[in-house]
């Protein structure tokens, strides 16, 4: 299983873009990058996932480098409600794999 | 659509007592999971069930048992609770049937367990 490395914490000004990096240098060709966030002590919430193309949905954008060894989650206009712990995980997307391992994530604080 | 429902939300036990955490999902998902989260830590996988009738150990299975009662329900049992099992427990489910969205997890709200 590919391992991910994320900064422990980051701050972002409200209204600005929050760019959360993730390194996954050992990612395999069939592994997707998934992002989740956990607000306070709620259950984690799925944000977005991608394989090699950049992806965008109503919550965020995911930029994956051409070599796929790193990615960036972008929250385009961060609000105070985006303060959370953000987890980057790499897993096969189309195969039936079940050991979905979370690390300690990045604690994002959005500042007023 | 309720998603993933966990009961109870809070529980206090004495050392040595037993209890079962219940989890049910209404999304017709094949796979279900139990995680624990200690204060200031990430989530650790306890057990998972790839499909109805199967269960497998995760990272931290010791002290726990699970039952996949049917496709909807996956319970976690502590036979003899210990203070080290004080944690927040999260149940999750995923479609698990193929396609790039197959491994997207939907989580419950959590069950906060304190063992004295």
GROMACS .gro file of C-alpha atoms in nm:
model
  228
    1UNK     CA    1   0.000   0.000   0.000
    2UNK     CA    2   0.133   0.342  -0.092
    3UNK     CA    3   0.222   0.563   0.202
    4UNK     CA    4   0.129   0.931   0.213
    5UNK     CA    5   0.301   1.226   0.378
    6UNK     CA    6   0.112   1.541   0.473
    7UNK     CA    7   0.207   1.849   0.675
    8UNK     CA    8   0.083   1.832   1.031
    9UNK     CA    9  -0.095   2.167   1.022
   10UNK     CA   10  -0.167   2.470   0.803
   11UNK     CA   11  -0.340   2.805   0.837
   12UNK     CA   12  -0.540   2.983   0.568
   13UNK     CA   13  -0.714   3.320   0.563
   14UNK     CA   14  -1.087   3.314   0.515
   15UNK     CA   15  -1.183   3.373   0.151
   16UNK     CA   16  -0.845   3.267   0.020
   17UNK     CA   17  -0.764   2.939  -0.150
   18UNK     CA   18  -0.642   2.661   0.077
   19UNK     CA   19  -0.384   2.438  -0.089
   20UNK     CA   20  -0.320   2.113   0.097
   21UNK     CA   21  -0.027   1.907  -0.031
   22UNK     CA   22   0.021   1.532  -0.016
   23UNK     CA   23   0.325   1.326  -0.115
   24UNK     CA   24   0.271   0.969  -0.232
   25UNK     CA   25   0.596   0.883  -0.408
   26UNK     CA   26   0.536   0.505  -0.397
   27UNK     CA   27   0.193   0.518  -0.559
   28UNK     CA   28   0.116   0.234  -0.800
   29UNK     CA   29  -0.041   0.267  -1.141
   30UNK     CA   30  -0.381   0.141  -1.028
   31UNK     CA   31  -0.403   0.347  -0.709
   32UNK     CA   32  -0.632   0.645  -0.676
   33UNK     CA   33  -0.581   0.943  -0.449
   34UNK     CA   34  -0.873   1.001  -0.210
   35UNK     CA   35  -0.930   1.300   0.015
   36UNK     CA   36  -1.149   1.309   0.325
   37UNK     CA   37  -1.196   1.563   0.597
   38UNK     CA   38  -1.305   1.540   0.959
   39UNK     CA   39  -1.469   1.840   1.116
   40UNK     CA   40  -1.425   1.845   1.493
   41UNK     CA   41  -1.509   1.491   1.610
   42UNK     CA   42  -1.766   1.407   1.344
   43UNK     CA   43  -1.728   1.110   1.110
   44UNK     CA   44  -1.489   1.177   0.820
   45UNK     CA   45  -1.650   1.311   0.504
   46UNK     CA   46  -1.547   1.218   0.151
   47UNK     CA   47  -1.429   1.514  -0.059
   48UNK     CA   48  -1.287   1.396  -0.390
   49UNK     CA   49  -1.073   1.132  -0.559
   50UNK     CA   50  -0.872   1.098  -0.879
   51UNK     CA   51  -0.634   0.874  -1.071
   52UNK     CA   52  -0.417   1.095  -1.292
   53UNK     CA   53  -0.631   1.372  -1.433
   54UNK     CA   54  -0.720   1.677  -1.233
   55UNK     CA   55  -1.067   1.657  -1.081
   56UNK     CA   56  -1.314   1.918  -0.961
   57UNK     CA   57  -1.644   1.893  -0.780
   58UNK     CA   58  -1.862   2.127  -0.580
   59UNK     CA   59  -1.637   2.099  -0.277
   60UNK     CA   60  -1.283   2.112  -0.408
   61UNK     CA   61  -1.029   2.056  -0.685
   62UNK     CA   62  -0.765   1.785  -0.692
   63UNK     CA   63  -0.442   1.846  -0.881
   64UNK     CA   64  -0.223   1.540  -0.938
   65UNK     CA   65   0.129   1.586  -1.072
   66UNK     CA   66   0.219   1.424  -1.401
   67UNK     CA   67   0.440   1.164  -1.230
   68UNK     CA   68   0.159   1.106  -0.976
   69UNK     CA   69   0.402   1.126  -0.686
   70UNK     CA   70   0.220   1.413  -0.523
   71UNK     CA   71  -0.114   1.592  -0.526
   72UNK     CA   72  -0.278   1.906  -0.394
   73UNK     CA   73  -0.630   1.950  -0.266
   74UNK     CA   74  -0.757   2.300  -0.332
   75UNK     CA   75  -1.045   2.461  -0.145
   76UNK     CA   76  -1.098   2.765  -0.369
   77UNK     CA   77  -1.254   3.004  -0.117
   78UNK     CA   78  -1.197   2.873   0.232
   79UNK     CA   79  -1.455   2.951   0.499
   80UNK     CA   80  -1.443   2.906   0.875
   81UNK     CA   81  -1.649   2.590   0.829
   82UNK     CA   82  -1.360   2.435   0.635
   83UNK     CA   83  -1.152   2.418   0.953
   84UNK     CA   84  -1.094   2.043   0.984
   85UNK     CA   85  -0.840   1.763   0.960
   86UNK     CA   86  -0.781   1.663   0.597
   87UNK     CA   87  -0.671   1.310   0.511
   88UNK     CA   88  -0.501   1.203   0.189
   89UNK     CA   89  -0.519   0.830   0.115
   90UNK     CA   90  -0.408   0.624  -0.183
   91UNK     CA   91  -0.599   0.307  -0.261
   92UNK     CA   92  -0.688   0.101  -0.564
   93UNK     CA   93  -1.012   0.242  -0.695
   94UNK     CA   94  -1.147  -0.032  -0.912
   95UNK     CA   95  -1.027  -0.340  -0.731
   96UNK     CA   96  -1.192  -0.485  -0.427
   97UNK     CA   97  -0.945  -0.381  -0.161
   98UNK     CA   98  -1.058  -0.319   0.188
   99UNK     CA   99  -0.774  -0.219   0.417
  100UNK     CA  100  -0.844   0.150   0.394
  101UNK     CA  101  -0.576   0.306   0.616
  102UNK     CA  102  -0.593   0.663   0.742
  103UNK     CA  103  -0.288   0.855   0.862
  104UNK     CA  104  -0.292   1.157   1.093
  105UNK     CA  105  -0.377   1.412   0.819
  106UNK     CA  106  -0.331   1.790   0.801
  107UNK     CA  107  -0.508   2.010   1.052
  108UNK     CA  108  -0.630   2.312   0.855
  109UNK     CA  109  -0.730   2.620   1.048
  110UNK     CA  110  -0.916   2.889   0.853
  111UNK     CA  111  -0.859   3.229   1.013
  112UNK     CA  112  -1.111   3.513   1.013
  113UNK     CA  113  -3.170   0.860   0.350
  114UNK     CA  114  -3.006   0.795   0.688
  115UNK     CA  115  -2.673   0.666   0.551
  116UNK     CA  116  -2.477   0.496   0.829
  117UNK     CA  117  -2.639   0.482   1.173
  118UNK     CA  118  -2.446   0.393   1.488
  119UNK     CA  119  -2.583   0.315   1.831
  120UNK     CA  120  -2.526   0.404   2.106
  121UNK     CA  121  -2.375   0.751   2.066
  122UNK     CA  122  -2.225   0.748   2.415
  123UNK     CA  123  -2.147   0.467   2.658
  124UNK     CA  124  -1.961   0.439   2.986
  125UNK     CA  125  -1.842   0.095   3.093
  126UNK     CA  126  -1.651  -0.045   3.386
  127UNK     CA  127  -1.341  -0.252   3.324
  128UNK     CA  128  -1.439  -0.608   3.242
  129UNK     CA  129  -1.790  -0.532   3.122
  130UNK     CA  130  -1.900  -0.628   2.775
  131UNK     CA  131  -2.097  -0.439   2.517
  132UNK     CA  132  -2.186  -0.432   2.150
  133UNK     CA  133  -2.176  -0.133   1.919
  134UNK     CA  134  -2.434  -0.151   1.644
  135UNK     CA  135  -2.401  -0.018   1.290
  136UNK     CA  136  -2.653  -0.021   1.008
  137UNK     CA  137  -2.639   0.124   0.657
  138UNK     CA  138  -2.926   0.176   0.414
  139UNK     CA  139  -2.724   0.233   0.095
  140UNK     CA  140  -2.708  -0.133  -0.013
  141UNK     CA  141  -2.330  -0.124   0.031
  142UNK     CA  142  -2.132  -0.447   0.021
  143UNK     CA  143  -1.842  -0.352   0.248
  144UNK     CA  144  -1.844  -0.230   0.606
  145UNK     CA  145  -1.571  -0.120   0.847
  146UNK     CA  146  -1.505  -0.040   1.211
  147UNK     CA  147  -1.244   0.222   1.305
  148UNK     CA  148  -1.133   0.367   1.635
  149UNK     CA  149  -0.995   0.714   1.691
  150UNK     CA  150  -0.804   0.805   2.005
  151UNK     CA  151  -0.766   1.170   2.108
  152UNK     CA  152  -0.543   1.363   1.869
  153UNK     CA  153  -0.486   1.056   1.653
  154UNK     CA  154  -0.592   0.940   1.311
  155UNK     CA  155  -0.834   0.657   1.248
  156UNK     CA  156  -0.720   0.299   1.290
  157UNK     CA  157  -0.898   0.009   1.125
  158UNK     CA  158  -1.021  -0.257   1.368
  159UNK     CA  159  -1.213  -0.499   1.145
  160UNK     CA  160  -1.378  -0.491   0.809
  161UNK     CA  161  -1.628  -0.697   0.614
  162UNK     CA  162  -1.577  -0.710   0.241
  163UNK     CA  163  -1.920  -0.862   0.184
  164UNK     CA  164  -2.201  -1.030   0.374
  165UNK     CA  165  -2.069  -1.339   0.546
  166UNK     CA  166  -1.702  -1.237   0.556
  167UNK     CA  167  -1.495  -1.050   0.812
  168UNK     CA  168  -1.124  -0.974   0.836
  169UNK     CA  169  -0.885  -0.815   1.082
  170UNK     CA  170  -0.757  -0.464   1.037
  171UNK     CA  171  -0.469  -0.288   1.213
  172UNK     CA  172  -0.586  -0.320   1.574
  173UNK     CA  173  -0.824  -0.619   1.615
  174UNK     CA  174  -0.717  -0.741   1.959
  175UNK     CA  175  -0.992  -0.721   2.220
  176UNK     CA  176  -1.272  -0.699   1.966
  177UNK     CA  177  -1.506  -0.929   1.778
  178UNK     CA  178  -1.738  -0.847   1.492
  179UNK     CA  179  -2.046  -0.991   1.330
  180UNK     CA  180  -2.180  -0.914   0.984
  181UNK     CA  181  -2.538  -0.993   1.069
  182UNK     CA  182  -2.670  -0.928   0.719
  183UNK     CA  183  -2.589  -0.691   0.436
  184UNK     CA  184  -2.712  -0.388   0.634
  185UNK     CA  185  -2.568  -0.452   0.978
  186UNK     CA  186  -2.215  -0.489   1.117
  187UNK     CA  187  -2.167  -0.503   1.494
  188UNK     CA  188  -1.854  -0.462   1.707
  189UNK     CA  189  -1.832  -0.641   2.041
  190UNK     CA  190  -1.602  -0.576   2.335
  191UNK     CA  191  -1.605  -0.894   2.544
  192UNK     CA  192  -1.411  -0.757   2.841
  193UNK     CA  193  -1.364  -0.383   2.817
  194UNK     CA  194  -1.032  -0.226   2.919
  195UNK     CA  195  -0.943   0.141   2.978
  196UNK     CA  196  -0.720   0.124   2.667
  197UNK     CA  197  -1.037   0.079   2.463
  198UNK     CA  198  -1.163   0.423   2.559
  199UNK     CA  199  -1.204   0.585   2.220
  200UNK     CA  200  -1.445   0.710   1.958
  201UNK     CA  201  -1.561   0.431   1.730
  202UNK     CA  202  -1.665   0.495   1.373
  203UNK     CA  203  -1.849   0.261   1.143
  204UNK     CA  204  -1.824   0.309   0.766
  205UNK     CA  205  -1.947   0.143   0.450
  206UNK     CA  206  -1.852   0.142   0.084
  207UNK     CA  207  -2.008   0.011  -0.233
  208UNK     CA  208  -1.718  -0.228  -0.285
  209UNK     CA  209  -1.846  -0.363  -0.612
  210UNK     CA  210  -1.609  -0.211  -0.868
  211UNK     CA  211  -1.573   0.119  -1.043
  212UNK     CA  212  -1.366   0.414  -0.931
  213UNK     CA  213  -1.621   0.508  -0.669
  214UNK     CA  214  -1.629   0.161  -0.518
  215UNK     CA  215  -1.396   0.247  -0.234
  216UNK     CA  216  -1.552   0.577  -0.130
  217UNK     CA  217  -1.635   0.547   0.239
  218UNK     CA  218  -1.946   0.682   0.408
  219UNK     CA  219  -1.905   0.720   0.784
  220UNK     CA  220  -2.143   0.719   1.074
  221UNK     CA  221  -2.146   0.991   1.340
  222UNK     CA  222  -1.941   0.789   1.586
  223UNK     CA  223  -1.987   0.620   1.924
  224UNK     CA  224  -1.794   0.763   2.217
  225UNK     CA  225  -1.693   0.491   2.460
  226UNK     CA  226  -1.535   0.546   2.801
  227UNK     CA  227  -1.403   0.254   3.002
  228UNK     CA  228  -1.338   0.329   3.369
   0.00000   0.00000   0.00000
